[in-house]
């Protein structure tokens, strides 16, 4: 049985979505043009408007797909939590989400949040008789810590008179301990 | 900002107009993307005055940051919130956004600021920590501050999911967030706090 021939148009479309995720992890959607997206994807500029109404429409599609993208690529299809070390190092998680949050009117509050749902499902499986408030608070707190850490830690450390060169290991280890404590309170283990 | 309004004149007015303009613009873009011309336009002053009074746009932006930080520390005019309240930064989205933009673009070095309420928090926390060296106490306050800022920055992204249309769940989780913030600040067990326990001890599972 031979594989169906690759469909070049859909490959270009995927490349544009990937490009949007990459660029939005670096800067605000309002500063990203269709030409930027085409150049990042390595496709012809005309394809942006072939597949999407506008560059903004393409980026909105990337935003809608971002949660599924995290579940597929970083949670093994929803079978395990995101590895903390990987999340903290990946701008496509915290940078992307921050730039979306900072862009007014770019977020639909009623959209599903597949990555949060997937983590909540893992928590429920691991702690079936647990308190639903505890479950939701834990998923949200872990997510907020993973998103906020790479953005704010340096500023805070310096504000506290800590030297990242000297205290970096202690800071990191204490932070990973916090994540372990939250996860283990609902019976999950992460990050080794 | 210029239409129909008299242009600022004299040292004090020009300086004030530029600092206020910087404070407004820093909430909408990383410092690197705020040009001197944009600052001058926003302030309604001649571009050359930036160099005359500040030596360059960096100094204006630094003072703009300082202005935002001071407004946050001052709390609300009507006393409805103070900076040491849990998640108080939600009341100053301008400062929070400026911090986020500067951090995301890697320019927090340039602005070189300290978190304005950290000393107050440290003063409050130290007497409650019977063990733990000063570095650990500071690290814990730093982790709590990250949680505080992140909770405010991502409020609109995360909260609809937390509540999923159920106001009781939103309120219950918000109470847990306050317990978690307290546990992080005091070096207590955040997992127990997420479970609703107020007097958890033992701290997060130790290093290593």
Tab-separated table of C-alpha atoms in Angstrom:
chain	number	residue	atom	x	y	z
A	1	UNK	CA	0.000	0.000	0.000
A	2	UNK	CA	1.623	3.170	-1.123
A	3	UNK	CA	1.477	6.338	0.897
A	4	UNK	CA	-0.711	9.034	-0.640
A	5	UNK	CA	1.382	11.642	-2.420
A	6	UNK	CA	2.363	14.545	-0.212
A	7	UNK	CA	0.078	17.491	-0.778
A	8	UNK	CA	2.352	20.476	-1.334
A	9	UNK	CA	-0.304	23.120	-0.593
A	10	UNK	CA	-1.134	21.659	2.815
A	11	UNK	CA	2.575	21.396	3.602
A	12	UNK	CA	2.935	25.102	2.887
A	13	UNK	CA	-0.074	25.812	5.043
A	14	UNK	CA	1.474	23.845	7.922
A	15	UNK	CA	4.749	25.674	7.393
A	16	UNK	CA	2.916	29.004	7.675
A	17	UNK	CA	1.269	27.925	10.927
A	18	UNK	CA	4.633	26.810	12.324
A	19	UNK	CA	6.128	30.125	11.232
A	20	UNK	CA	3.354	32.015	13.014
A	21	UNK	CA	4.001	30.072	16.218
A	22	UNK	CA	7.723	30.791	15.961
A	23	UNK	CA	7.375	34.520	15.240
A	24	UNK	CA	4.629	35.090	17.797
A	25	UNK	CA	6.856	33.504	20.414
A	26	UNK	CA	9.313	36.351	19.748
A	27	UNK	CA	7.085	39.400	19.327
A	28	UNK	CA	3.571	40.791	19.268
A	29	UNK	CA	1.200	39.757	16.477
A	30	UNK	CA	0.643	43.417	15.593
A	31	UNK	CA	4.300	43.715	14.550
A	32	UNK	CA	4.276	40.635	12.294
A	33	UNK	CA	3.445	41.022	8.603
A	34	UNK	CA	2.415	38.531	5.963
A	35	UNK	CA	5.839	38.934	4.389
A	36	UNK	CA	7.533	38.119	7.710
A	37	UNK	CA	5.434	34.958	7.974
A	38	UNK	CA	6.127	33.863	4.393
A	39	UNK	CA	9.866	34.465	4.814
A	40	UNK	CA	9.975	32.498	8.089
A	41	UNK	CA	8.030	29.632	6.486
A	42	UNK	CA	10.165	29.723	3.322
A	43	UNK	CA	7.095	29.935	1.105
A	44	UNK	CA	5.869	32.373	-1.478
A	45	UNK	CA	4.131	35.430	-0.024
A	46	UNK	CA	1.087	34.813	-2.240
A	47	UNK	CA	0.329	31.621	-0.305
A	48	UNK	CA	-0.457	33.611	2.843
A	49	UNK	CA	-3.452	35.076	1.056
A	50	UNK	CA	-4.214	31.839	-0.761
A	51	UNK	CA	-4.834	30.006	2.512
A	52	UNK	CA	-5.893	32.849	4.793
A	53	UNK	CA	-7.890	36.052	4.641
A	54	UNK	CA	-4.980	37.977	6.079
A	55	UNK	CA	-1.805	37.638	8.120
A	56	UNK	CA	-3.906	38.311	11.190
A	57	UNK	CA	-6.256	35.495	10.241
A	58	UNK	CA	-3.278	33.158	9.874
A	59	UNK	CA	-2.022	34.119	13.327
A	60	UNK	CA	-5.482	33.613	14.818
A	61	UNK	CA	-5.473	30.119	13.346
A	62	UNK	CA	-2.033	29.490	14.895
A	63	UNK	CA	-3.438	30.630	18.225
A	64	UNK	CA	-6.377	28.242	17.927
A	65	UNK	CA	-4.048	25.352	17.084
A	66	UNK	CA	-1.415	26.204	19.709
A	67	UNK	CA	-2.997	24.172	22.535
A	68	UNK	CA	-3.310	21.063	20.366
A	69	UNK	CA	0.228	21.622	19.199
A	70	UNK	CA	1.458	21.555	22.821
A	71	UNK	CA	-0.543	18.408	23.595
A	72	UNK	CA	0.790	16.614	20.513
A	73	UNK	CA	4.403	17.710	20.638
A	74	UNK	CA	5.156	18.277	24.324
A	75	UNK	CA	2.679	16.056	26.197
A	76	UNK	CA	2.966	12.922	24.044
A	77	UNK	CA	-0.605	13.308	22.906
A	78	UNK	CA	-1.824	14.075	26.429
A	79	UNK	CA	-0.271	11.060	28.168
A	80	UNK	CA	2.117	13.027	30.369
A	81	UNK	CA	2.563	16.596	31.668
A	82	UNK	CA	4.926	18.935	29.847
A	83	UNK	CA	8.459	18.404	31.093
A	84	UNK	CA	9.206	21.493	33.230
A	85	UNK	CA	12.767	21.930	31.956
A	86	UNK	CA	11.526	21.798	28.371
A	87	UNK	CA	8.679	24.244	29.042
A	88	UNK	CA	10.961	26.761	30.728
A	89	UNK	CA	13.368	26.751	27.796
A	90	UNK	CA	10.804	26.937	24.999
A	91	UNK	CA	9.684	30.393	23.904
A	92	UNK	CA	6.995	28.761	21.788
A	93	UNK	CA	5.201	28.086	25.085
A	94	UNK	CA	5.745	31.119	27.332
A	95	UNK	CA	6.674	33.677	24.671
A	96	UNK	CA	3.766	32.753	22.436
A	97	UNK	CA	1.216	32.769	25.254
A	98	UNK	CA	2.531	36.049	26.659
A	99	UNK	CA	2.370	37.834	23.312
A	100	UNK	CA	-1.165	36.599	22.790
A	101	UNK	CA	-2.123	37.767	26.296
A	102	UNK	CA	-0.535	41.171	25.676
A	103	UNK	CA	-2.349	41.679	22.386
A	104	UNK	CA	-5.734	43.208	23.087
A	105	UNK	CA	-8.722	41.640	21.408
A	106	UNK	CA	-6.748	38.698	20.112
A	107	UNK	CA	-8.181	36.110	22.460
A	108	UNK	CA	-11.614	34.533	22.521
A	109	UNK	CA	-12.412	33.624	26.133
A	110	UNK	CA	-14.741	30.837	25.039
A	111	UNK	CA	-12.191	28.940	23.022
A	112	UNK	CA	-11.158	25.531	24.312
A	113	UNK	CA	-7.819	25.195	26.113
A	114	UNK	CA	-6.673	21.743	25.035
A	115	UNK	CA	-3.377	21.759	26.951
A	116	UNK	CA	-5.080	22.737	30.230
A	117	UNK	CA	-7.833	20.177	29.616
A	118	UNK	CA	-5.260	17.467	28.919
A	119	UNK	CA	-3.383	18.192	32.149
A	120	UNK	CA	-6.634	18.289	34.129
A	121	UNK	CA	-7.556	14.904	32.682
A	122	UNK	CA	-4.202	13.470	33.807
A	123	UNK	CA	-4.787	14.885	37.288
A	124	UNK	CA	-8.259	13.346	37.476
A	125	UNK	CA	-6.968	9.956	36.383
A	126	UNK	CA	-4.209	10.098	38.954
A	127	UNK	CA	-6.457	11.341	41.800
A	128	UNK	CA	-9.961	10.104	40.897
A	129	UNK	CA	-11.554	10.832	44.287
A	130	UNK	CA	-9.848	14.195	44.769
A	131	UNK	CA	-11.349	17.637	45.203
A	132	UNK	CA	-12.222	19.321	41.853
A	133	UNK	CA	-11.158	22.720	43.228
A	134	UNK	CA	-7.767	21.294	44.199
A	135	UNK	CA	-7.426	19.789	40.715
A	136	UNK	CA	-8.254	22.977	38.842
A	137	UNK	CA	-6.169	25.162	41.175
A	138	UNK	CA	-3.185	22.845	40.724
A	139	UNK	CA	-3.402	22.747	36.925
A	140	UNK	CA	-3.763	26.526	36.751
A	141	UNK	CA	-0.984	27.204	39.290
A	142	UNK	CA	1.496	24.888	37.582
A	143	UNK	CA	0.681	26.490	34.237
A	144	UNK	CA	1.066	30.018	35.610
A	145	UNK	CA	4.409	29.162	37.210
A	146	UNK	CA	5.738	27.568	34.025
A	147	UNK	CA	4.595	30.508	31.892
A	148	UNK	CA	5.703	33.236	34.284
A	149	UNK	CA	9.048	31.832	35.377
A	150	UNK	CA	11.065	32.474	32.208
A	151	UNK	CA	9.493	35.909	31.832
A	152	UNK	CA	9.873	37.302	35.328
A	153	UNK	CA	12.538	35.321	37.167
A	154	UNK	CA	15.524	37.350	36.091
A	155	UNK	CA	13.940	40.653	37.007
A	156	UNK	CA	12.837	39.273	40.373
A	157	UNK	CA	16.167	37.665	41.177
A	158	UNK	CA	17.978	40.913	40.579
A	159	UNK	CA	15.373	42.856	42.529
A	160	UNK	CA	15.976	40.484	45.434
A	161	UNK	CA	19.729	40.978	45.338
A	162	UNK	CA	20.303	37.421	44.115
A	163	UNK	CA	23.058	36.777	41.607
A	164	UNK	CA	21.931	34.319	38.911
A	165	UNK	CA	25.568	33.247	38.433
A	166	UNK	CA	25.991	32.348	42.096
A	167	UNK	CA	22.470	31.409	43.188
A	168	UNK	CA	21.075	30.147	39.863
A	169	UNK	CA	21.260	26.482	40.782
A	170	UNK	CA	19.610	27.022	44.181
A	171	UNK	CA	16.853	29.144	42.625
A	172	UNK	CA	16.141	26.574	39.958
A	173	UNK	CA	16.166	23.654	42.332
A	174	UNK	CA	13.821	25.398	44.764
A	175	UNK	CA	11.476	26.243	41.897
A	176	UNK	CA	11.437	22.676	40.580
A	177	UNK	CA	10.677	21.579	44.160
A	178	UNK	CA	7.623	23.844	44.126
A	179	UNK	CA	6.402	22.255	40.893
A	180	UNK	CA	7.013	18.764	42.287
A	181	UNK	CA	5.053	19.638	45.410
A	182	UNK	CA	2.073	20.846	43.354
A	183	UNK	CA	2.133	17.833	41.061
A	184	UNK	CA	2.622	15.309	43.854
A	185	UNK	CA	-0.332	16.754	45.794
A	186	UNK	CA	-2.487	15.240	43.042
A	187	UNK	CA	-0.375	12.124	42.679
A	188	UNK	CA	1.630	13.093	39.605
A	189	UNK	CA	5.369	12.903	39.152
A	190	UNK	CA	7.306	15.047	36.725
A	191	UNK	CA	10.784	16.075	35.794
A	192	UNK	CA	12.586	12.988	37.135
B	1	UNK	CA	-1.415	64.212	21.545
B	2	UNK	CA	-0.495	67.477	19.895
B	3	UNK	CA	-3.707	68.613	18.228
B	4	UNK	CA	-5.053	71.797	19.771
B	5	UNK	CA	-2.961	71.452	22.887
B	6	UNK	CA	-0.198	73.887	23.710
B	7	UNK	CA	3.194	72.239	23.357
B	8	UNK	CA	5.032	71.731	26.659
B	9	UNK	CA	7.487	74.543	27.330
B	10	UNK	CA	10.430	74.879	29.623
B	11	UNK	CA	12.514	72.281	31.382
B	12	UNK	CA	9.940	70.982	33.857
B	13	UNK	CA	7.063	70.714	31.399
B	14	UNK	CA	9.125	69.070	28.691
B	15	UNK	CA	10.672	66.563	31.081
B	16	UNK	CA	7.295	65.730	32.572
B	17	UNK	CA	5.676	65.337	29.146
B	18	UNK	CA	8.418	62.971	27.991
B	19	UNK	CA	8.339	60.825	31.136
B	20	UNK	CA	4.549	60.573	31.017
B	21	UNK	CA	4.745	59.648	27.326
B	22	UNK	CA	7.308	56.932	28.087
B	23	UNK	CA	5.110	55.529	30.863
B	24	UNK	CA	2.205	55.281	28.394
B	25	UNK	CA	4.201	53.747	25.539
B	26	UNK	CA	6.057	51.158	27.658
B	27	UNK	CA	2.778	49.320	28.241
B	28	UNK	CA	2.323	48.705	24.528
B	29	UNK	CA	5.721	47.746	23.182
B	30	UNK	CA	9.159	46.550	24.220
B	31	UNK	CA	11.615	49.394	24.876
B	32	UNK	CA	13.623	48.585	21.733
B	33	UNK	CA	10.599	49.361	19.576
B	34	UNK	CA	9.939	52.770	21.117
B	35	UNK	CA	11.894	55.236	19.057
B	36	UNK	CA	12.933	58.677	20.167
B	37	UNK	CA	10.674	60.143	17.486
B	38	UNK	CA	7.685	58.189	18.779
B	39	UNK	CA	8.415	59.423	22.304
B	40	UNK	CA	8.683	63.014	21.115
B	41	UNK	CA	5.437	62.743	19.124
B	42	UNK	CA	3.584	61.239	22.057
B	43	UNK	CA	4.885	63.967	24.354
B	44	UNK	CA	4.214	66.712	21.823
B	45	UNK	CA	7.749	68.040	22.038
B	46	UNK	CA	10.562	68.555	19.606
B	47	UNK	CA	12.702	65.456	19.034
B	48	UNK	CA	15.904	67.309	19.824
B	49	UNK	CA	14.710	68.007	23.353
B	50	UNK	CA	15.132	64.349	24.308
B	51	UNK	CA	18.867	64.692	23.884
B	52	UNK	CA	18.907	68.131	25.391
B	53	UNK	CA	17.218	67.104	28.635
B	54	UNK	CA	17.932	63.382	28.938
B	55	UNK	CA	20.935	62.650	26.757
B	56	UNK	CA	19.003	59.916	24.953
B	57	UNK	CA	15.762	57.969	24.885
B	58	UNK	CA	17.084	55.282	27.253
B	59	UNK	CA	17.071	57.713	30.161
B	60	UNK	CA	13.506	58.782	29.342
B	61	UNK	CA	12.367	55.164	29.270
B	62	UNK	CA	14.112	54.465	32.564
B	63	UNK	CA	12.284	57.364	34.182
B	64	UNK	CA	9.043	56.153	32.586
B	65	UNK	CA	9.551	52.778	34.232
B	66	UNK	CA	10.268	54.450	37.511
B	67	UNK	CA	7.059	56.433	37.189
B	68	UNK	CA	5.022	53.244	36.620
B	69	UNK	CA	6.723	51.515	39.513
B	70	UNK	CA	6.041	54.428	41.885
B	71	UNK	CA	2.381	54.549	40.854
B	72	UNK	CA	2.087	50.853	41.703
B	73	UNK	CA	3.769	51.230	45.103
B	74	UNK	CA	1.497	54.182	45.928
B	75	UNK	CA	-1.577	51.960	45.579
B	76	UNK	CA	-5.010	53.336	44.783
B	77	UNK	CA	-6.085	56.894	45.478
B	78	UNK	CA	-9.234	55.768	47.259
B	79	UNK	CA	-7.482	53.138	49.382
B	80	UNK	CA	-9.319	50.245	47.715
B	81	UNK	CA	-6.058	48.341	47.272
B	82	UNK	CA	-2.423	48.519	48.375
B	83	UNK	CA	0.614	47.063	46.658
B	84	UNK	CA	1.129	44.406	49.333
B	85	UNK	CA	-2.316	42.859	48.683
B	86	UNK	CA	-2.269	39.437	47.011
B	87	UNK	CA	-2.217	39.847	43.227
B	88	UNK	CA	-2.245	43.644	43.545
B	89	UNK	CA	-0.484	43.996	40.201
B	90	UNK	CA	-3.794	43.329	38.451
B	91	UNK	CA	-4.669	46.932	39.342
B	92	UNK	CA	-1.687	48.280	37.396
B	93	UNK	CA	-1.819	46.565	34.021
B	94	UNK	CA	0.317	49.359	32.572
B	95	UNK	CA	3.281	48.519	34.821
B	96	UNK	CA	2.710	44.773	34.454
B	97	UNK	CA	2.660	45.020	30.668
B	98	UNK	CA	5.763	47.189	30.655
B	99	UNK	CA	7.580	44.612	32.784
B	100	UNK	CA	6.432	41.781	30.538
B	101	UNK	CA	7.447	43.533	27.309
B	102	UNK	CA	10.841	44.509	28.672
B	103	UNK	CA	11.475	41.002	30.020
B	104	UNK	CA	10.334	39.230	26.856
B	105	UNK	CA	12.606	41.343	24.710
B	106	UNK	CA	15.543	40.764	27.042
B	107	UNK	CA	15.854	44.446	27.920
B	108	UNK	CA	15.247	44.211	31.607
B	109	UNK	CA	18.992	44.753	32.106
B	110	UNK	CA	18.799	48.193	30.602
B	111	UNK	CA	15.901	49.357	32.663
B	112	UNK	CA	17.615	47.946	35.736
B	113	UNK	CA	14.840	48.219	38.240
B	114	UNK	CA	13.976	46.461	41.448
B	115	UNK	CA	10.614	45.070	42.397
B	116	UNK	CA	9.284	47.892	44.525
B	117	UNK	CA	7.436	45.898	47.162
B	118	UNK	CA	10.012	43.192	47.719
B	119	UNK	CA	11.686	44.834	50.696
B	120	UNK	CA	8.338	45.226	52.421
B	121	UNK	CA	7.542	41.558	51.839
B	122	UNK	CA	10.956	40.454	53.120
B	123	UNK	CA	10.475	42.463	56.295
B	124	UNK	CA	7.155	40.757	56.890
B	125	UNK	CA	8.384	37.268	56.096
B	126	UNK	CA	11.675	37.087	58.009
B	127	UNK	CA	10.206	36.829	61.524
B	128	UNK	CA	8.044	33.865	60.460
B	129	UNK	CA	10.989	31.858	59.187
B	130	UNK	CA	12.555	30.113	62.137
B	131	UNK	CA	14.882	28.225	59.866
B	132	UNK	CA	16.229	28.926	56.431
B	133	UNK	CA	19.066	31.159	55.410
B	134	UNK	CA	18.583	34.596	53.919
B	135	UNK	CA	19.182	33.326	50.368
B	136	UNK	CA	16.401	30.730	50.663
B	137	UNK	CA	14.020	33.307	52.102
B	138	UNK	CA	14.740	35.606	49.169
B	139	UNK	CA	14.362	32.804	46.638
B	140	UNK	CA	10.963	31.917	48.080
B	141	UNK	CA	9.795	35.529	47.880
B	142	UNK	CA	11.037	35.601	44.283
B	143	UNK	CA	9.077	32.457	43.375
B	144	UNK	CA	5.960	33.903	45.011
B	145	UNK	CA	6.430	37.131	43.071
B	146	UNK	CA	6.659	35.220	39.802
B	147	UNK	CA	3.367	33.508	40.658
B	148	UNK	CA	1.819	36.890	41.528
B	149	UNK	CA	2.902	38.536	38.276
B	150	UNK	CA	2.077	35.546	36.095
B	151	UNK	CA	-1.381	35.186	37.618
B	152	UNK	CA	-2.071	38.843	36.724
B	153	UNK	CA	-0.503	38.753	33.251
B	154	UNK	CA	-2.380	35.635	32.166
B	155	UNK	CA	-5.615	36.390	33.972
B	156	UNK	CA	-7.654	36.801	30.805
B	157	UNK	CA	-6.181	33.716	29.213
B	158	UNK	CA	-6.504	31.341	32.179
B	159	UNK	CA	-9.554	32.559	34.095
B	160	UNK	CA	-12.255	31.643	31.576
B	161	UNK	CA	-10.888	28.114	31.704
B	162	UNK	CA	-10.759	28.058	35.516
B	163	UNK	CA	-14.370	29.148	35.859
B	164	UNK	CA	-15.793	27.517	32.712
B	165	UNK	CA	-18.960	29.489	33.454
B	166	UNK	CA	-19.140	28.432	37.110
B	167	UNK	CA	-18.644	31.457	39.388
B	168	UNK	CA	-18.358	29.268	42.490
B	169	UNK	CA	-15.425	27.424	40.987
B	170	UNK	CA	-13.765	30.744	40.061
B	171	UNK	CA	-14.084	31.990	43.619
B	172	UNK	CA	-12.923	28.725	45.171
B	173	UNK	CA	-9.829	28.597	42.944
B	174	UNK	CA	-9.059	32.254	43.646
B	175	UNK	CA	-9.010	31.406	47.379
B	176	UNK	CA	-6.611	28.549	46.689
B	177	UNK	CA	-4.416	30.910	44.653
B	178	UNK	CA	-4.164	33.179	47.676
B	179	UNK	CA	-3.212	30.173	49.845
B	180	UNK	CA	-0.628	29.080	47.280
B	181	UNK	CA	0.817	32.602	47.102
B	182	UNK	CA	1.082	32.668	50.886
B	183	UNK	CA	2.696	29.207	51.004
B	184	UNK	CA	5.241	30.186	48.355
B	185	UNK	CA	6.070	33.428	50.160
B	186	UNK	CA	6.582	31.663	53.494
B	187	UNK	CA	8.364	28.604	52.108
B	188	UNK	CA	5.471	26.268	53.000
B	189	UNK	CA	4.178	23.349	50.947
B	190	UNK	CA	2.334	24.782	47.891
B	191	UNK	CA	0.732	21.418	47.053
B	192	UNK	CA	-0.988	21.316	50.453
B	193	UNK	CA	-2.109	24.915	49.934
B	194	UNK	CA	-3.614	23.984	46.552
B	195	UNK	CA	-5.547	21.311	48.458
B	196	UNK	CA	-6.927	23.982	50.781
B	197	UNK	CA	-4.693	23.416	53.805
B	198	UNK	CA	-3.727	26.688	55.402
B	199	UNK	CA	-1.181	25.594	57.971
B	200	UNK	CA	0.921	23.338	55.871
B	201	UNK	CA	4.522	23.038	56.873
B	202	UNK	CA	7.653	21.393	55.608
B	203	UNK	CA	8.094	23.514	52.527
B	204	UNK	CA	8.339	22.326	48.965
B	205	UNK	CA	10.145	19.022	48.622
B	206	UNK	CA	13.728	20.020	49.176
B	207	UNK	CA	16.387	20.667	46.589
B	208	UNK	CA	17.772	17.876	44.463
